[in-house]
Structure formats: C-alpha cells, structure tokens
CSV table of C-alpha atoms in Angstrom, one decimal:
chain,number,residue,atom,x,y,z
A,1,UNK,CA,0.0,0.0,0.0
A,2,UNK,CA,1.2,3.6,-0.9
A,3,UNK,CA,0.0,6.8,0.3
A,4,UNK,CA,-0.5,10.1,-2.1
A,5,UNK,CA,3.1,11.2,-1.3
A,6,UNK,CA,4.7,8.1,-2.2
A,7,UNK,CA,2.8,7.7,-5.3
A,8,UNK,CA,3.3,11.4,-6.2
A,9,UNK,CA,7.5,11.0,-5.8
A,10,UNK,CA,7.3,7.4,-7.3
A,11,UNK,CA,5.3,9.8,-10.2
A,12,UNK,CA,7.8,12.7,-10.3
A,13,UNK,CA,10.9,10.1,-11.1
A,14,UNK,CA,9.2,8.5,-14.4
A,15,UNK,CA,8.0,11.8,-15.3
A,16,UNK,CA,10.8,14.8,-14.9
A,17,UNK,CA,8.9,16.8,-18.0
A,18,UNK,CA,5.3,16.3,-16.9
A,19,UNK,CA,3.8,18.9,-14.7
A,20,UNK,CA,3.0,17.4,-11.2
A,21,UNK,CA,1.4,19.2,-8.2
A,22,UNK,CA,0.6,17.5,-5.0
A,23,UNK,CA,-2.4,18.8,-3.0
A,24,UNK,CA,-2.8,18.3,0.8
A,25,UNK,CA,-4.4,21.5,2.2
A,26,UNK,CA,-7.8,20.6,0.9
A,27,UNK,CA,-10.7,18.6,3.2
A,28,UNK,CA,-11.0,15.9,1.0
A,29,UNK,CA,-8.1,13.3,0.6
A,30,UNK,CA,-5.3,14.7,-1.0
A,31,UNK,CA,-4.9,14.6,-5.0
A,32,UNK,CA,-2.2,15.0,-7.7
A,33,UNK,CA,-2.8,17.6,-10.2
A,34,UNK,CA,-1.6,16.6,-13.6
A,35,UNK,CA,-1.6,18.5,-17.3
A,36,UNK,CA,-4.4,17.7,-19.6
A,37,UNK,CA,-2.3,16.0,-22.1
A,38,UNK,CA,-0.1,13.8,-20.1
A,39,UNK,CA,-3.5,12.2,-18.1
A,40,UNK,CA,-3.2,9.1,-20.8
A,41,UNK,CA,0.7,8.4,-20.1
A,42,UNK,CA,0.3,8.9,-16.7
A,43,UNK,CA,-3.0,6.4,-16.4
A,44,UNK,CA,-0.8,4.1,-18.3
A,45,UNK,CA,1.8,4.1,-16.0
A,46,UNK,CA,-0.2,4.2,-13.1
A,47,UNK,CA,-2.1,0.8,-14.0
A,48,UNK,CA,1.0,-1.2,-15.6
A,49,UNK,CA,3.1,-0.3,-12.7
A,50,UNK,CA,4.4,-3.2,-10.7
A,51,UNK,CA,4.2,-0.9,-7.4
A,52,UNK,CA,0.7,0.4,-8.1
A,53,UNK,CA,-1.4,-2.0,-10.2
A,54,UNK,CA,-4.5,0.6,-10.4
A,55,UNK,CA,-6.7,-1.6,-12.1
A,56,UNK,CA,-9.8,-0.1,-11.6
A,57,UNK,CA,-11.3,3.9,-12.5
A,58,UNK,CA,-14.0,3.6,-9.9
A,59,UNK,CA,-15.3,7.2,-10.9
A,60,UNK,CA,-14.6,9.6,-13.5
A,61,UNK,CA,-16.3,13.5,-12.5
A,62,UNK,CA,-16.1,16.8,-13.8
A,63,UNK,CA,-16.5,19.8,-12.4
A,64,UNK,CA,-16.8,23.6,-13.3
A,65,UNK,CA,-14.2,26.0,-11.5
A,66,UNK,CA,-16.5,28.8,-11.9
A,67,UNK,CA,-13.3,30.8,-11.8
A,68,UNK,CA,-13.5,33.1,-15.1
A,69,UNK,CA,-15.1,36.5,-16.0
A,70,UNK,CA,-18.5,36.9,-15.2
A,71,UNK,CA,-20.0,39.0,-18.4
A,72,UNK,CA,-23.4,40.0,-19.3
A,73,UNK,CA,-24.2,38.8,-22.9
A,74,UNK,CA,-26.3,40.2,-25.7
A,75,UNK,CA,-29.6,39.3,-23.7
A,76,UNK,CA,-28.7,40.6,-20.2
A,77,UNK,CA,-27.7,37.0,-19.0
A,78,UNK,CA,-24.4,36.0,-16.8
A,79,UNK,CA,-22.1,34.2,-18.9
A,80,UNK,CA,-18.5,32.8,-18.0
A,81,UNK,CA,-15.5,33.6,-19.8
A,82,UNK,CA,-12.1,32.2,-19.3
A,83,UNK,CA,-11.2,30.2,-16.4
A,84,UNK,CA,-11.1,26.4,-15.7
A,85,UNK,CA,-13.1,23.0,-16.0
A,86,UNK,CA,-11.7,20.1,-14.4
A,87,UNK,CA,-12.2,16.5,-14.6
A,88,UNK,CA,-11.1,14.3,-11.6
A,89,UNK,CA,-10.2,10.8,-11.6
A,90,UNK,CA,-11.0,8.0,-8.5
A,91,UNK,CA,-8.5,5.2,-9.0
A,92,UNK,CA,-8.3,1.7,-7.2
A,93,UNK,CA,-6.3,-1.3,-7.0
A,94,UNK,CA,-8.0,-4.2,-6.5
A,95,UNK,CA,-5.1,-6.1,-5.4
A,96,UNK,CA,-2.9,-3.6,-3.7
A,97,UNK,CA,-5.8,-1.8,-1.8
A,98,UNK,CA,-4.6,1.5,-2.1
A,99,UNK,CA,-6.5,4.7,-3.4
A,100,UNK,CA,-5.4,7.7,-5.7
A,101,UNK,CA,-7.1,11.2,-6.4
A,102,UNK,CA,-6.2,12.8,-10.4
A,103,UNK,CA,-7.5,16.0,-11.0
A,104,UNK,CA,-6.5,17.6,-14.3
A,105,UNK,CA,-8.0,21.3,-15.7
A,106,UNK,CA,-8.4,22.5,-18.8
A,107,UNK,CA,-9.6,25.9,-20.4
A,108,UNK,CA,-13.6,26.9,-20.3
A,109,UNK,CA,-13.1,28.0,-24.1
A,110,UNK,CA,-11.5,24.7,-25.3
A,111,UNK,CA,-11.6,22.0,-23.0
A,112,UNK,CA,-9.7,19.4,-24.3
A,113,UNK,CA,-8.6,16.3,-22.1
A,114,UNK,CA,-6.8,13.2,-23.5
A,115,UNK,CA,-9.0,10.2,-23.3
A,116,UNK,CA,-8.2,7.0,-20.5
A,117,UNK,CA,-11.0,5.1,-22.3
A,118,UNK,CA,-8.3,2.7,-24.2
A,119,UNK,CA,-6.8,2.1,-20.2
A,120,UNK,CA,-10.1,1.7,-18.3
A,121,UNK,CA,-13.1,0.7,-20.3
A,122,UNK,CA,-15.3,1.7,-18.0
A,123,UNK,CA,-13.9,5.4,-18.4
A,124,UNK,CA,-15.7,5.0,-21.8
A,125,UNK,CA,-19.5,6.2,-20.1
A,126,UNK,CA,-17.6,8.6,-17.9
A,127,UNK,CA,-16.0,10.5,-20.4
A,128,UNK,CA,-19.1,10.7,-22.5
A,129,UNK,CA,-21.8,12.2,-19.3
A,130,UNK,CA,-19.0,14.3,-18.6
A,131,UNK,CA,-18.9,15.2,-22.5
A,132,UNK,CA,-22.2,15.7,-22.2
A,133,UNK,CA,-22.9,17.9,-19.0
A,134,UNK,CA,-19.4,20.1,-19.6
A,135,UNK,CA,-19.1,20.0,-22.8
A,136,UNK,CA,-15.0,18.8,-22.6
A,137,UNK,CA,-13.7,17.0,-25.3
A,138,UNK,CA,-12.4,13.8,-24.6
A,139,UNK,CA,-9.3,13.4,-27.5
A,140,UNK,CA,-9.2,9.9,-29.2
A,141,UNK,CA,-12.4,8.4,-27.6
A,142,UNK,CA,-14.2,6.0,-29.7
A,143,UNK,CA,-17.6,7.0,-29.5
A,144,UNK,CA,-17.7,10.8,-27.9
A,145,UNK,CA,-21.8,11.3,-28.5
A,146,UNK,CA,-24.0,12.9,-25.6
A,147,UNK,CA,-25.4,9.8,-23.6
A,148,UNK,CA,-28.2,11.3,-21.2
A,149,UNK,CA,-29.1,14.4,-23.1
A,150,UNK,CA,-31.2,13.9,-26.1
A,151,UNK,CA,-28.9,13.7,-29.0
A,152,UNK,CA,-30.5,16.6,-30.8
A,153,UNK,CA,-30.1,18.8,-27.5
A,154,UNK,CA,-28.5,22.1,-29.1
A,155,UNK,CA,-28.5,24.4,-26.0
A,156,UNK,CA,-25.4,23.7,-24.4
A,157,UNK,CA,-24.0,22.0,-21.6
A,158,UNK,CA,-26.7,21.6,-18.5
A,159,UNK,CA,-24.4,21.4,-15.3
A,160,UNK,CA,-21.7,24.0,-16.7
A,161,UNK,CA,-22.3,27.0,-14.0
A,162,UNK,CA,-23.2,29.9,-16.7
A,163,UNK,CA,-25.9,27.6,-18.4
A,164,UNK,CA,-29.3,28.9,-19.7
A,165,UNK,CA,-32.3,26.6,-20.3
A,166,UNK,CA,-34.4,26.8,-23.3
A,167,UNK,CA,-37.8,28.3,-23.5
A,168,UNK,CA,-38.8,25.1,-26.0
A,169,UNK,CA,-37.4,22.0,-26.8
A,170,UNK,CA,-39.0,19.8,-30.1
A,171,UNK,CA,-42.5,22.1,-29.3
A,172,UNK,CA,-42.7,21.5,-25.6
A,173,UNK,CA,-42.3,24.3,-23.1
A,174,UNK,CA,-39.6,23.5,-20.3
A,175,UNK,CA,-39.9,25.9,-17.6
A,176,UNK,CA,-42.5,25.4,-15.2
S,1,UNK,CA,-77.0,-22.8,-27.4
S,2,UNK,CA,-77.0,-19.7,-28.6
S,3,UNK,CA,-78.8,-16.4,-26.4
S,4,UNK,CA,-81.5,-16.3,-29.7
S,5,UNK,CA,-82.3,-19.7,-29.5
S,6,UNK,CA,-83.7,-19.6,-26.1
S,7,UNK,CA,-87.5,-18.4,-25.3
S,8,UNK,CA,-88.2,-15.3,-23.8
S,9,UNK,CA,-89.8,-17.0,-21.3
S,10,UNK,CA,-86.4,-18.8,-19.7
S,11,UNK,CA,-85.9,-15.3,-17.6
S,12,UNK,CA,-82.1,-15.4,-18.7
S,13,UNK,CA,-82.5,-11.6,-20.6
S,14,UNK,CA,-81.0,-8.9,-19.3
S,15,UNK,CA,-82.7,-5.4,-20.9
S,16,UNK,CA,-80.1,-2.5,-20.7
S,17,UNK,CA,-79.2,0.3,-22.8
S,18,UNK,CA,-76.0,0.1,-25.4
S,19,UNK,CA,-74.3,3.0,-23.6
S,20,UNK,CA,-74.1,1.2,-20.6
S,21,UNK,CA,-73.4,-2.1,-21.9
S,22,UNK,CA,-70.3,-0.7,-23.8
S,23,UNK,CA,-69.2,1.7,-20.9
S,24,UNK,CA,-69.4,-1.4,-18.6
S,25,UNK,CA,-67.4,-3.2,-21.0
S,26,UNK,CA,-65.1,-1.2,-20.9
S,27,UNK,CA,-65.0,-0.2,-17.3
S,28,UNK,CA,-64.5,-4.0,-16.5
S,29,UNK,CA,-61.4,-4.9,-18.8
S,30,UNK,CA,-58.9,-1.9,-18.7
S,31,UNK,CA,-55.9,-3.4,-20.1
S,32,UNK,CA,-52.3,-1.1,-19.4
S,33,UNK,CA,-49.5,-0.3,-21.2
S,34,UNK,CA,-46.4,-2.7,-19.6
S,35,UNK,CA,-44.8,0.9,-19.0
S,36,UNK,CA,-43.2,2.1,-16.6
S,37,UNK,CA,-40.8,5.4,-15.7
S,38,UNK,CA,-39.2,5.7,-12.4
S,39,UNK,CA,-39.7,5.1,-8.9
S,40,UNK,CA,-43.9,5.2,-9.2
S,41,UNK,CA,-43.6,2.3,-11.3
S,42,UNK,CA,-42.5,0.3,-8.3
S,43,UNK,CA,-45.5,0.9,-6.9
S,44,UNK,CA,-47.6,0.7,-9.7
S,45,UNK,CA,-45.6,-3.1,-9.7
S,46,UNK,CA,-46.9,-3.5,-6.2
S,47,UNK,CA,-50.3,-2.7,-7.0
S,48,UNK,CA,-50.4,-5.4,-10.0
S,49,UNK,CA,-48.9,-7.7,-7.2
S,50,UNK,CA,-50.7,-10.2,-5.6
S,51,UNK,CA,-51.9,-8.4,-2.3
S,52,UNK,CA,-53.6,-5.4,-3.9
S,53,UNK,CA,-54.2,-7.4,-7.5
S,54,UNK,CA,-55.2,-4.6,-10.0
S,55,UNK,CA,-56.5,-7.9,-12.0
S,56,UNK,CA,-59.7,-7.8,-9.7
S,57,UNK,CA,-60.3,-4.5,-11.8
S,58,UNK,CA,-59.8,-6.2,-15.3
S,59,UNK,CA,-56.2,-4.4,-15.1
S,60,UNK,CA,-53.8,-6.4,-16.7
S,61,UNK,CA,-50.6,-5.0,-18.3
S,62,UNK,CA,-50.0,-5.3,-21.9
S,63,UNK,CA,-46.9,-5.7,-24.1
S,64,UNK,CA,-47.9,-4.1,-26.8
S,65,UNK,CA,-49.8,-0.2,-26.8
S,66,UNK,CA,-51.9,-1.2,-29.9
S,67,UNK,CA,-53.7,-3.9,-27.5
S,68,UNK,CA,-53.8,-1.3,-24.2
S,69,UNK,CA,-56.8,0.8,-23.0
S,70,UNK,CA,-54.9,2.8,-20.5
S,71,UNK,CA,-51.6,4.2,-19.9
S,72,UNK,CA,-50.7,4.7,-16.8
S,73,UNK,CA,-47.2,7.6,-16.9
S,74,UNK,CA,-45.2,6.3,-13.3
S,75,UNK,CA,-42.8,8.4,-13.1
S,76,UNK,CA,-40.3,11.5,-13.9
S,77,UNK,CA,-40.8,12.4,-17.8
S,78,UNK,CA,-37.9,13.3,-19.2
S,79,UNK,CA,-37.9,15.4,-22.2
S,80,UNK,CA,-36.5,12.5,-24.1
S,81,UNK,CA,-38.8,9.9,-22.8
S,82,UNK,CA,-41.7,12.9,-23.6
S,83,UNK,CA,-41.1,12.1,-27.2
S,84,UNK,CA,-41.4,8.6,-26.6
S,85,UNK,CA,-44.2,9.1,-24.2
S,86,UNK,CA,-46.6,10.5,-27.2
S,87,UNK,CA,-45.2,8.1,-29.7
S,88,UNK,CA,-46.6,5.1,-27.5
S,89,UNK,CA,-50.1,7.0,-26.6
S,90,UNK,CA,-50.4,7.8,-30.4
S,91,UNK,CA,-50.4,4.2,-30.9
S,92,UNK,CA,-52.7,3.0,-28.6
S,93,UNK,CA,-56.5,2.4,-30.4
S,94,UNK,CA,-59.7,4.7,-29.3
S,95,UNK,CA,-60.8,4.8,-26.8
S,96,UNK,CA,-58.0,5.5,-24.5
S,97,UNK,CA,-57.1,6.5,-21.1
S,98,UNK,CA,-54.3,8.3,-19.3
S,99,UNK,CA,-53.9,8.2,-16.1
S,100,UNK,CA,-50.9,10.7,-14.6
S,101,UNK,CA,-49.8,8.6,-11.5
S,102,UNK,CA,-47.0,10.5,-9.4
S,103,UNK,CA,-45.9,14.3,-8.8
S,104,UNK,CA,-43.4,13.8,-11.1
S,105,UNK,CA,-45.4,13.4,-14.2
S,106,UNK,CA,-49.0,15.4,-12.8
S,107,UNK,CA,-46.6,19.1,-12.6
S,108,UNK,CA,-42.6,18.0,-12.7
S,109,UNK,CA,-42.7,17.4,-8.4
S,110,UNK,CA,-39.3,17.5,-7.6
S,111,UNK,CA,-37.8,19.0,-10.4
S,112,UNK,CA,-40.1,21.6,-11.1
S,113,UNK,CA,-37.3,24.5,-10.8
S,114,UNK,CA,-33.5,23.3,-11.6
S,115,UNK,CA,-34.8,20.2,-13.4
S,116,UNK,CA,-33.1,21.0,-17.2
S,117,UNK,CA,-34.0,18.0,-18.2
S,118,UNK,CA,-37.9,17.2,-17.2
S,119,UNK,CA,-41.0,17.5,-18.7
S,120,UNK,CA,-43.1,19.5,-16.3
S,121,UNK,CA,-46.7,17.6,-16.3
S,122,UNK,CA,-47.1,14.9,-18.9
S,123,UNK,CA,-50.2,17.0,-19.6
S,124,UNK,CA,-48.1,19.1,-21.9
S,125,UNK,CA,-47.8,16.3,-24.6
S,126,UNK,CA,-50.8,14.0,-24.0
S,127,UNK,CA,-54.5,14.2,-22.5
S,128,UNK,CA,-54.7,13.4,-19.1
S,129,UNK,CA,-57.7,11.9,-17.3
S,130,UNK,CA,-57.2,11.2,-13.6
S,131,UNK,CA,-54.1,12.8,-11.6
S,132,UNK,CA,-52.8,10.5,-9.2
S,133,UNK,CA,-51.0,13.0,-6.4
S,134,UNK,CA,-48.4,11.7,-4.3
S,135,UNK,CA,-44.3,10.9,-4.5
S,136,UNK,CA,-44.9,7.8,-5.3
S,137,UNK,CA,-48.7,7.6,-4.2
S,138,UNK,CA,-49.0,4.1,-2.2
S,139,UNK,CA,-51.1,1.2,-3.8
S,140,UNK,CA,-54.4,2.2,-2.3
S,141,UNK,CA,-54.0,6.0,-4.2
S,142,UNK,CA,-53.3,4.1,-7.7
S,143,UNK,CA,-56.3,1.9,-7.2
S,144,UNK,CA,-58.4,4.8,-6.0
S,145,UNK,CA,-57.3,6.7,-9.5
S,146,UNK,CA,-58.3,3.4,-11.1
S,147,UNK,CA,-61.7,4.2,-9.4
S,148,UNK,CA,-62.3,7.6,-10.4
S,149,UNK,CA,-61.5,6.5,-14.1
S,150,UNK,CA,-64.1,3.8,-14.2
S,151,UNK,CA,-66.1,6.5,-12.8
S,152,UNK,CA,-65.6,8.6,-15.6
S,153,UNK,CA,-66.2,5.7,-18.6
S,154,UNK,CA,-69.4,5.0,-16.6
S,155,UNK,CA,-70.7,8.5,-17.4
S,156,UNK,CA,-69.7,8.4,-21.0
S,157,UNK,CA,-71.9,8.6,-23.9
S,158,UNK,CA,-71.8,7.5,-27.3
S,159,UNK,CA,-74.0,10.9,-28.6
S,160,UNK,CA,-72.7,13.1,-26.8
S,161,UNK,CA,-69.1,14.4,-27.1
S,162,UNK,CA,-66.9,14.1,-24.1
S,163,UNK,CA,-65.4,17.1,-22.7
C-alpha cells in the first residue's frame, strides 16, 4: 500500500517533464494535479506499474471551476468567460488496496482532455456524461456522442455554472 | 345454445341500454400499457402484485400499446422519454385513457425549478384523465385513481361528445 506522497514522488521520477502538483491543504483526501495532455501516459503508467497496479477507474467526474469572468451577454444574461473546468479521476487497485485522487484542468473556451478510455473501459461512459454535461472533449475516444441528453439537445452544456435553459425544446415548453 | 335460440320465457335476458353495456365493457377490462418510468412504477408493480391485484379490476398490463386501453405515466418524464411518451399514446387504439400517476409526471414534483432536463406535467404532450397525487402515491392511491376513471367511462356517452 502507498499513500499520495509516495505515489506522487514514485510519479515525479518516471516523469521529470510532466507537470505534477501534489495537493494536501484541501478537506477531502489529498490529490495530484496533472496537465491535460499527459493524463493518458500517466494512467498508463499508473495501472501497468508493478508498485501500483491501479486496475480499476471507480469514478470519472467533472466539475466547473467557476473561476472566469463573469460578463453580461447580448440578452442581459451572466455568462463565464475564461477560467477552468476540471475532470477528476478516482483510482483503485483491487489487489494492492490502495486509493489515488487525479484532477486535471483544462480551459472553459476549449476544454480538451486526452481520453483514459483505451486504459479503463469503464472510463468510456464517464468520459461521454461528462462530455455531455461540460461539454469537454475527450481526444481519441471512440464513441464521444451525448449519452443522457437527447442527441439533438443544441442548448449547451446543462451542469456548466453559466448555463441557460431553453424556452422550447421539439414544441414543448420546459420551464414550469 | 346460442342467447337467440332460447324463449323469452327462460328469464335469462338482461334489458339494458347500449351506452351502458359498452361503458361497462369497458370499465371492467382496462388493459395497461407494460410501461413504466421511475420510482412510481414500483408501486404501480406492487399494485399489479398479488396483495392489492389490480387484476380484480380487469387491469392487466400489456406488451404491446396497440392492444392497451390505459396508460398509466409512473414516473419523472424526461424530455426524451416525452417524445417517446406521445409516440406510444399515439399508438394506442380509441378509446384511450391516461392516467398521470405521481408528482413527477401530474406538474414535474421535484424537479419543477432546476430540473433542465424534465417534462413539467405529462399534460403538456398527452391528455390526461385522472391525476394520481403523491411521491410515489401508495397502492391504495393508484387503485383509487383506477376508481375515479371507471367512474368517468361510466358517465360516458356515445352521442354526446366528451369534454
């Protein structure tokens, strides 16, 4: 079994060019904070990894920083620009019995995240509600569609902070 | 041997009027869409059950809408299922009956604010006829909606129009 800090050193050594933050001060357990682009290489590692063995993604979230510019748009309502949405990632081993936090934030404009679908099939699902509430882009998932939306659903991302609902969807009114 | 065959005589006639006769009809065999939602459909489960037997109404739940009399919404409508909702009513034969079974689905319940993604009262895509309230309404509040529906066919009319 390995705690956070031993896994984040154990990190730091394979991985001299990768950004790598640890992060203790928080309430929750503490997590590693990792660049957007080196979350595949990293999962990799992380599961193949004699020491570590993280065979299973038990949960896949993400989240919406809130941490931009608050603007008024055309019609008077608060939109977000700028600032950060994050996806964290809850890893197991099964057979080691240890635990790790991975959060990883990308930019509100363009959220792009590299896909851990190829590492953790169940990451597959995950990366698709979180496609589909946020809006980030998983790159080089298979099948990146909106899974509880409807797939015609054109107004945007329902759990990003800044989101509007529509007066009408397909002839039905939505408010109350 | 057939009713024509006998004499008036054998006391085995029953005189009534057609309206009734079809309204009792169809009072007595209300078959249901096999359909069901969310959590109310637990219930409505429970009421098909054994110890509150919808079958001693003539309720039994049907596979397919183009045999089904009644639908009976259990649950949160989504906006997706909405669509889905109306396709199944639309092919269910005349006469039909809705029965709204559950906050959810009488005015949105729960998710009536910050719900983004819920139909607020099935009513908004197909006729309703009885509103059962409750979240989920127990077995005794389903059957009691049953009630007031064969209430409602009993008052029917073939002449007149319904409202």
């Amino acid at each position: 079994m390995k705690t956070t800090e031993e896994i984040f050193q154990i990190l730091k050594e394979n991985f001299p060019n990768s950004e790598l933050t640890l992060k203790t001060d928080v309430p929750t357990e503490p997590f590693i904070i990792i660049a957007p682009f080196d979350v595949d290489k990293i999962s990799l590692f992380l599961r193949d990894n004699p020491d570590l063995l993280f065979d299973s993604l038990m949960c896949l979230s993400g989240v919406d920083d809130f941490n931009g510019q608050k603007v008024k748009d055309e019609n008077g309502n608060e939109v977000m620009q700028g600032g950060t949405l994050s996806v964290y990632y809850h890893l197991e081993s099964t057979s080691i019995r240890h635990k790790l936090v991975l959060k990883t934030s990308t930019s509100r404009d363009n959220p792009e995240v590299v896909s851990v679908s190829e590492i953790w099939n169940s990451a597959n699902w995950h990366e698709r509600e979180a496609f589909d509430m946020f809006g980030i882009k998983f790159i080089n998932h298979p099948d990146l569609r909106r899974i509880l939306m409807p797939y015609d659903w054109e107004f945007g991302y329902p759990l990003r902070k800044d989101y509007q609902n529509p007066e009408f969807y397909q002839g039905m009114k939505v408010p109350y | 041997m057939g009713l024509l065959d006998k004499e008036f005589s054998d006391g085995n006639i029953i005189i009534t009027t057609t309206e009734d006769l079809f309204n009792w009809a169809r009072l007595s065999s209300l078959w249901q869409v096999g359909f069901g939602l969310a959590c109310c459909a637990i219930e409505m489960m429970a009421t098909s059950a054994s110890h509150y037997d919808f079958d001693r109404f003539g309720v039994i739940p049907r596979p397919s809408p183009r045999q089904s009399d009644v639908i009976i919404i259990s649950g949160t409508v989504t906006l997706k299922m909405a669509l889905r909702v109306k396709r199944l009513y639309e092919q269910m034969p005349d006469p039909k009956y809705v029965i709204s079974m559950g906050s959810c689905s009488n005015c949105g319940g729960p998710y009536w604010e910050h719900g983004y993604h819920v139909l607020k009262g099935v009513d908004r895509v197909i006729p309703v006829d009885v509103y059962v309230p409750g979240c989920p309404p127990r077995p005794e509040a389903l059957l009691e909606g049953l009630l007031k529906l064969q209430e409602k066919i009993r008052q029917e009319s073939l002449v007149k129009k319904s409202a």
